[in-house]
Amino acid sequence: MKNIRELIIEDVKDFDLAQTFDCGQCFRWRRMPDGGYRGVAYGRAAEIRQEASAAGAGIRLVIKVAGGFEKDEDRELAFWRYYLDLDRDYAAIKAELARRDDKIGAAIRAGEGIHILHQETWETIVSFIISQNNNIPRIQGCIEKLAQMFGEPAAEEAWNLPEPKVLAGLTVEELAPVRLGYRAKYLIETARQVVAAGGLPTSDELDGLCGVGPKVASCIRLFGLGDVASFPIDVWVKRVMHEVYGFDEGDVKGMADFASRTFGEFGGIAQQYLFYAIRSGAVE
DNA sequence: CGGCAGGCGGTTA
DNA sequence: TAACCGCCTGCC
């Protein structure tokens, strides 16, 4: 990367880069051979790695940002603290979740370094429409291709996702190389709805978007609107809710009611621990 | 080859 | 409003 600026954040606790980027909430960060991650967020192309801190129990984050970043270092640091959600007291939340529910401890330990990223709303809308009936490597590939073909450059070999107005002007034929399948028309129609509405939807308006059902809307609320109470229920959450709490896998309403009652305002954080635990094999 | 992968829209009863 | 079914694509 050219014009690199290196930012250091010391003494970060209750955070793990790999767990946070590999827990299924985001699709634009790729692991590099050295264990760091390369990606794009809010127009910034960056590489992030974590190291052991010299002092204390936390870790150190090293963030290399290229192109399009704030010149003011304090503001840039503040941005990354926000994006990586470094100022939320996860230790207190984990303790509170364990206090409310005696079965979630193992899941918390499995993903104890997960943070909920503050992603761009539009990016999460696009990402989770594409995610339906799909798998992670292919979702990542589709989003990358979409950015390359139709997005503005963020840096060398890094592109932003196309804005709603750009997608709204495309046809399914033009989107064909991205290999979105039947999701292509959802994406175009949703982009047109956003343009027609004159801006991004509020939480209550998500279910009116084409290709956005209850699960995708829940993911957008959690990952793209900062609503950490939101508890998305996908096939993996159904499995883990069956294994840990004995729910019938078809009882989505029962799971949602339980999560709301038990995890309350931290539902989305609990969901990530549970999701990561079943995906990583910590629970079966 | 059929089954499946982080669901949704449309149709039907 | 609940239950069913088809769906692009790529991988096993």
CSV table of C-alpha atoms (C1' of nucleotides) in Angstrom, one decimal:
chain,number,residue,atom,x,y,z
A,1,MET,CA,0.0,0.0,0.0
A,2,LYS,CA,1.2,3.5,-0.7
A,3,ASN,CA,0.8,6.6,1.5
A,4,ILE,CA,0.6,4.3,4.5
A,5,ARG,CA,-0.2,5.7,7.9
A,6,GLU,CA,0.3,3.5,10.9
A,7,LEU,CA,-1.9,3.8,13.9
A,8,ILE,CA,-1.3,2.0,17.2
A,9,ILE,CA,-3.9,1.2,19.8
A,10,GLU,CA,-2.5,-0.2,23.0
A,11,ASP,CA,-4.0,-2.3,25.8
A,12,VAL,CA,-7.1,-3.5,24.1
A,13,LYS,CA,-8.9,-6.0,26.2
A,14,ASP,CA,-11.6,-8.6,25.5
A,15,PHE,CA,-10.9,-8.3,21.8
A,16,ASP,CA,-9.6,-10.8,19.2
A,17,LEU,CA,-9.1,-9.8,15.6
A,18,ALA,CA,-9.7,-13.2,14.1
A,19,GLN,CA,-12.8,-13.9,16.1
A,20,THR,CA,-14.2,-10.5,15.3
A,21,PHE,CA,-13.6,-10.7,11.6
A,22,ASP,CA,-14.4,-14.4,11.2
A,23,CYS,CA,-17.6,-14.6,13.2
A,24,GLY,CA,-19.8,-14.1,10.2
A,25,GLN,CA,-20.7,-10.4,10.7
A,26,CYS,CA,-18.6,-9.0,7.9
A,27,PHE,CA,-17.4,-10.1,4.5
A,28,ARG,CA,-14.9,-7.6,3.4
A,29,TRP,CA,-11.9,-8.5,5.6
A,30,ARG,CA,-9.5,-11.2,4.4
A,31,ARG,CA,-6.9,-12.9,6.5
A,32,MET,CA,-3.4,-12.5,5.2
A,33,PRO,CA,-0.6,-15.1,5.6
A,34,ASP,CA,0.9,-13.2,8.6
A,35,GLY,CA,-2.4,-13.4,10.5
A,36,GLY,CA,-3.4,-9.8,9.9
A,37,TYR,CA,-6.5,-8.7,7.9
A,38,ARG,CA,-6.9,-6.6,4.9
A,39,GLY,CA,-10.1,-4.8,4.0
A,40,VAL,CA,-12.1,-1.7,3.3
A,41,ALA,CA,-14.5,0.2,5.7
A,42,TYR,CA,-16.0,3.6,5.3
A,43,GLY,CA,-13.8,4.3,2.2
A,44,ARG,CA,-10.6,3.4,4.1
A,45,ALA,CA,-8.4,0.6,2.8
A,46,ALA,CA,-6.6,-0.8,5.7
A,47,GLU,CA,-4.5,-3.7,7.1
A,48,ILE,CA,-4.9,-4.6,10.8
A,49,ARG,CA,-2.9,-6.9,12.9
A,50,GLN,CA,-2.8,-7.6,16.6
A,51,GLU,CA,0.2,-8.2,18.8
A,52,ALA,CA,0.9,-9.0,22.4
A,53,SER,CA,1.1,-5.9,24.5
A,54,ALA,CA,4.4,-5.1,26.3
A,55,ALA,CA,2.5,-4.5,29.5
A,56,GLY,CA,-0.9,-5.5,30.8
A,57,ALA,CA,-3.2,-8.3,29.8
A,58,GLY,CA,-4.6,-6.8,26.6
A,59,ILE,CA,-3.3,-6.8,23.1
A,60,ARG,CA,-2.0,-4.1,20.7
A,61,LEU,CA,-3.7,-3.3,17.5
A,62,VAL,CA,-1.6,-2.0,14.6
A,63,ILE,CA,-3.6,-0.4,11.8
A,64,LYS,CA,-2.1,0.6,8.5
A,65,VAL,CA,-4.5,2.9,6.6
A,66,ALA,CA,-4.0,3.8,2.9
A,67,GLY,CA,-5.8,6.5,1.1
A,68,GLY,CA,-8.9,8.5,1.9
A,69,PHE,CA,-8.2,8.7,5.6
A,70,GLU,CA,-8.5,11.6,8.0
A,71,LYS,CA,-5.4,13.7,8.3
A,72,ASP,CA,-6.1,14.3,11.9
A,73,GLU,CA,-4.7,11.4,13.8
A,74,ASP,CA,-7.0,11.7,16.8
A,75,ARG,CA,-10.0,11.6,14.6
A,76,GLU,CA,-8.7,8.6,12.7
A,77,LEU,CA,-8.0,6.8,16.0
A,78,ALA,CA,-11.5,7.7,17.2
A,79,PHE,CA,-12.9,6.2,14.0
A,80,TRP,CA,-11.2,2.9,14.4
A,81,ARG,CA,-12.2,2.7,18.1
A,82,TYR,CA,-15.8,3.2,16.9
A,83,TYR,CA,-15.6,0.8,14.0
A,84,LEU,CA,-14.0,-2.0,16.2
A,85,ASP,CA,-16.3,-1.1,19.1
A,86,LEU,CA,-13.4,-0.8,21.5
A,87,ASP,CA,-15.1,1.5,24.1
A,88,ARG,CA,-17.9,-0.9,25.0
A,89,ASP,CA,-17.3,-2.8,28.3
A,90,TYR,CA,-17.5,-6.3,27.0
A,91,ALA,CA,-16.2,-7.8,30.3
A,92,ALA,CA,-19.2,-6.3,32.1
A,93,ILE,CA,-21.6,-7.6,29.4
A,94,LYS,CA,-20.1,-11.1,29.5
A,95,ALA,CA,-20.5,-11.2,33.2
A,96,GLU,CA,-24.0,-9.9,33.0
A,97,LEU,CA,-25.0,-12.5,30.4
A,98,ALA,CA,-23.5,-15.3,32.5
A,99,ARG,CA,-25.4,-14.0,35.5
A,100,ARG,CA,-28.7,-14.0,33.6
A,101,ASP,CA,-28.2,-17.4,32.0
A,102,ASP,CA,-26.2,-20.3,33.4
A,103,LYS,CA,-25.9,-22.1,30.0
A,104,ILE,CA,-24.1,-19.4,28.0
A,105,GLY,CA,-20.7,-19.6,29.7
A,106,ALA,CA,-19.2,-22.1,27.4
A,107,ALA,CA,-20.2,-20.1,24.3
A,108,ILE,CA,-18.8,-16.9,25.8
A,109,ARG,CA,-15.5,-18.6,26.5
A,110,ALA,CA,-15.4,-19.9,22.9
A,111,GLY,CA,-15.7,-16.4,21.4
A,112,GLU,CA,-14.6,-14.2,24.3
A,113,GLY,CA,-12.7,-11.8,21.9
A,114,ILE,CA,-15.7,-11.0,19.6
A,115,HIS,CA,-16.7,-7.4,19.1
A,116,ILE,CA,-19.7,-6.2,17.1
A,117,LEU,CA,-18.4,-4.0,14.4
A,118,HIS,CA,-20.1,-0.7,13.5
A,119,GLN,CA,-20.4,-1.3,9.8
A,120,GLU,CA,-21.9,0.9,7.2
A,121,THR,CA,-25.7,0.5,6.9
A,122,TRP,CA,-25.7,0.2,3.1
A,123,GLU,CA,-22.9,-2.4,3.2
A,124,THR,CA,-24.8,-4.6,5.6
A,125,ILE,CA,-28.0,-4.3,3.5
A,126,VAL,CA,-26.1,-5.4,0.4
A,127,SER,CA,-24.1,-8.1,2.3
A,128,PHE,CA,-27.0,-9.8,3.9
A,129,ILE,CA,-29.2,-9.7,0.9
A,130,ILE,CA,-26.4,-11.6,-0.9
A,131,SER,CA,-25.9,-13.9,2.1
A,132,GLN,CA,-29.3,-15.6,1.8
A,133,ASN,CA,-29.1,-19.3,0.9
A,134,ASN,CA,-25.4,-18.8,0.3
A,135,ASN,CA,-22.1,-19.7,1.9
A,136,ILE,CA,-19.4,-17.4,3.3
A,137,PRO,CA,-16.6,-17.8,0.7
A,138,ARG,CA,-19.0,-17.2,-2.1
A,139,ILE,CA,-20.6,-14.2,-0.3
A,140,GLN,CA,-17.1,-12.7,0.1
A,141,GLY,CA,-16.4,-13.3,-3.6
A,142,CYS,CA,-19.6,-11.8,-4.8
A,143,ILE,CA,-19.1,-8.6,-2.7
A,144,GLU,CA,-15.5,-8.2,-3.8
A,145,LYS,CA,-16.5,-8.6,-7.4
A,146,LEU,CA,-19.4,-6.1,-7.0
A,147,ALA,CA,-17.0,-3.6,-5.5
A,148,GLN,CA,-14.4,-4.2,-8.2
A,149,MET,CA,-16.8,-3.9,-11.1
A,150,PHE,CA,-19.1,-1.1,-9.9
A,151,GLY,CA,-17.5,0.6,-6.9
A,152,GLU,CA,-15.1,3.6,-6.6
A,153,PRO,CA,-11.4,2.9,-5.8
A,154,ALA,CA,-10.5,3.3,-2.1
A,155,ALA,CA,-6.8,2.6,-2.7
A,156,GLU,CA,-4.7,0.4,-4.9
A,157,GLU,CA,-6.4,-2.9,-5.5
A,158,ALA,CA,-9.2,-1.9,-3.1
A,159,TRP,CA,-12.7,-0.7,-3.9
A,160,ASN,CA,-15.7,0.7,-2.1
A,161,LEU,CA,-19.1,-0.9,-2.6
A,162,PRO,CA,-21.2,0.9,-5.2
A,163,GLU,CA,-23.6,3.5,-3.9
A,164,PRO,CA,-27.4,2.8,-4.1
A,165,LYS,CA,-27.8,5.1,-7.1
A,166,VAL,CA,-25.2,3.1,-9.0
A,167,LEU,CA,-26.8,-0.2,-8.3
A,168,ALA,CA,-30.2,1.3,-9.0
A,169,GLY,CA,-29.1,2.1,-12.5
A,170,LEU,CA,-28.0,-1.5,-13.4
A,171,THR,CA,-29.8,-4.4,-15.0
A,172,VAL,CA,-29.6,-8.0,-14.0
A,173,GLU,CA,-27.7,-8.7,-17.2
A,174,GLU,CA,-25.1,-6.1,-16.2
A,175,LEU,CA,-24.8,-7.8,-12.8
A,176,ALA,CA,-24.5,-11.3,-14.2
A,177,PRO,CA,-20.7,-11.5,-14.0
A,178,VAL,CA,-21.0,-11.0,-10.2
A,179,ARG,CA,-22.9,-14.4,-10.1
A,180,LEU,CA,-25.5,-13.3,-7.6
A,181,GLY,CA,-28.1,-15.6,-9.0
A,182,TYR,CA,-31.7,-14.7,-8.2
A,183,ARG,CA,-30.4,-12.2,-5.6
A,184,ALA,CA,-29.3,-9.8,-8.3
A,185,LYS,CA,-32.9,-8.6,-8.8
A,186,TYR,CA,-33.3,-8.2,-5.1
A,187,LEU,CA,-30.2,-6.0,-4.9
A,188,ILE,CA,-31.3,-3.8,-7.8
A,189,GLU,CA,-34.8,-3.4,-6.5
A,190,THR,CA,-33.7,-2.6,-3.0
A,191,ALA,CA,-31.2,0.0,-4.4
A,192,ARG,CA,-34.1,1.6,-6.3
A,193,GLN,CA,-36.2,1.7,-3.2
A,194,VAL,CA,-33.5,3.4,-1.3
A,195,VAL,CA,-33.0,6.0,-4.0
A,196,ALA,CA,-36.7,6.5,-4.3
A,197,ALA,CA,-37.0,7.0,-0.5
A,198,GLY,CA,-34.2,9.6,-0.7
A,199,GLY,CA,-32.0,7.9,1.9
A,200,LEU,CA,-31.3,4.8,3.9
A,201,PRO,CA,-34.2,3.0,5.7
A,202,THR,CA,-34.8,3.2,9.4
A,203,SER,CA,-35.0,0.0,11.5
A,204,ASP,CA,-38.8,-0.2,11.0
A,205,GLU,CA,-38.5,0.2,7.3
A,206,LEU,CA,-36.2,-2.7,6.6
A,207,ASP,CA,-38.8,-5.4,6.1
A,208,GLY,CA,-40.2,-3.3,3.1
A,209,LEU,CA,-37.0,-3.8,1.2
A,210,CYS,CA,-37.0,-6.4,-1.6
A,211,GLY,CA,-35.0,-9.5,-0.5
A,212,VAL,CA,-35.1,-8.5,3.1
A,213,GLY,CA,-37.0,-10.9,5.4
A,214,PRO,CA,-36.9,-11.2,9.2
A,215,LYS,CA,-33.4,-12.8,9.4
A,216,VAL,CA,-31.7,-10.3,7.0
A,217,ALA,CA,-33.4,-7.4,8.7
A,218,SER,CA,-32.2,-8.6,12.1
A,219,CYS,CA,-28.6,-8.8,10.8
A,220,ILE,CA,-28.8,-5.3,9.3
A,221,ARG,CA,-30.1,-3.9,12.7
A,222,LEU,CA,-27.3,-5.6,14.6
A,223,PHE,CA,-24.4,-5.0,12.3
A,224,GLY,CA,-25.4,-1.9,10.4
A,225,LEU,CA,-27.6,0.1,12.7
A,226,GLY,CA,-25.9,-0.4,16.0
A,227,ASP,CA,-28.9,-2.2,17.6
A,228,VAL,CA,-27.1,-4.7,19.8
A,229,ALA,CA,-30.4,-6.0,21.2
A,230,SER,CA,-31.2,-7.6,17.8
A,231,PHE,CA,-31.0,-11.4,17.8
A,232,PRO,CA,-30.7,-12.8,14.3
A,233,ILE,CA,-31.9,-16.4,14.0
A,234,ASP,CA,-30.4,-18.4,11.2
A,235,VAL,CA,-29.8,-22.1,10.7
A,236,TRP,CA,-26.8,-22.1,13.0
A,237,VAL,CA,-28.5,-20.2,15.7
A,238,LYS,CA,-31.4,-22.7,15.4
A,239,ARG,CA,-28.9,-25.5,15.9
A,240,VAL,CA,-27.1,-23.9,18.9
A,241,MET,CA,-30.5,-23.0,20.5
A,242,HIS,CA,-31.5,-26.7,20.1
A,243,GLU,CA,-28.2,-28.0,21.5
A,244,VAL,CA,-27.8,-25.7,24.4
A,245,TYR,CA,-31.4,-24.9,25.4
A,246,GLY,CA,-33.4,-27.8,23.9
A,247,PHE,CA,-35.6,-25.7,21.6
A,248,ASP,CA,-37.2,-27.5,18.6
A,249,GLU,CA,-35.3,-26.1,15.6
A,250,GLY,CA,-38.6,-25.0,14.1
A,251,ASP,CA,-39.5,-22.9,17.2
A,252,VAL,CA,-38.2,-19.6,16.0
A,253,LYS,CA,-40.7,-17.6,18.0
A,254,GLY,CA,-39.8,-19.5,21.1
A,255,MET,CA,-36.2,-18.7,20.6
A,256,ALA,CA,-36.8,-15.1,19.9
A,257,ASP,CA,-39.0,-14.7,23.0
A,258,PHE,CA,-36.4,-16.5,25.1
A,259,ALA,CA,-33.6,-14.3,23.8
A,260,SER,CA,-35.5,-11.1,24.3
A,261,ARG,CA,-36.5,-12.1,27.9
A,262,THR,CA,-33.1,-13.5,28.9
A,263,PHE,CA,-30.5,-11.5,27.0
A,264,GLY,CA,-32.5,-8.3,26.5
A,265,GLU,CA,-30.4,-5.3,25.4
A,266,PHE,CA,-27.4,-7.5,24.8
A,267,GLY,CA,-29.2,-10.1,22.6
A,268,GLY,CA,-27.0,-9.5,19.6
A,269,ILE,CA,-23.8,-10.0,21.6
A,270,ALA,CA,-25.1,-13.2,23.1
A,271,GLN,CA,-26.1,-14.3,19.6
A,272,GLN,CA,-22.5,-13.8,18.4
A,273,TYR,CA,-21.1,-15.9,21.2
A,274,LEU,CA,-23.6,-18.7,20.5
A,275,PHE,CA,-23.2,-18.5,16.8
A,276,TYR,CA,-19.4,-18.6,17.0
A,277,ALA,CA,-19.5,-21.5,19.5
A,278,ILE,CA,-21.6,-23.8,17.3
A,279,ARG,CA,-19.6,-22.8,14.2
A,280,SER,CA,-16.2,-23.4,15.8
A,281,GLY,CA,-17.3,-26.7,17.3
A,282,ALA,CA,-17.1,-25.5,20.9
A,283,VAL,CA,-20.7,-26.7,21.3
A,284,GLU,CA,-22.3,-29.6,19.6
B,1,DC,C1',-25.9,-37.3,-9.7
B,2,DG,C1',-28.7,-35.2,-5.5
B,3,DG,C1',-28.0,-32.4,-1.5
B,4,DC,C1',-26.9,-28.4,0.5
B,5,DA,C1',-25.2,-23.4,1.9
B,6,DG,C1',-26.0,-18.0,7.5
B,7,DG,C1',-33.8,-17.2,3.4
B,8,DC,C1',-37.0,-14.9,0.7
B,9,DG,C1',-41.1,-14.1,-2.3
B,10,DG,C1',-45.1,-15.9,-4.0
B,11,DT,C1',-48.9,-18.9,-3.7
B,12,DT,C1',-52.1,-21.6,-1.3
B,13,DA,C1',-55.4,-23.1,2.4
C,1,DT,C1',-50.7,-16.4,9.2
C,2,DA,C1',-48.8,-20.6,8.5
C,3,DA,C1',-47.1,-24.0,5.5
C,4,DC,C1',-45.0,-25.1,1.3
C,5,DC,C1',-42.0,-24.6,-2.8
C,6,DG,C1',-38.8,-22.8,-6.3
C,7,DC,C1',-34.7,-20.4,-6.7
C,8,DC,C1',-28.9,-19.0,-8.9
C,9,DT,C1',-24.7,-20.8,-8.0
C,10,DG,C1',-20.8,-23.7,-6.7
C,11,DC,C1',-19.0,-27.4,-4.0
C,12,DC,C1',-19.2,-32.0,-2.2
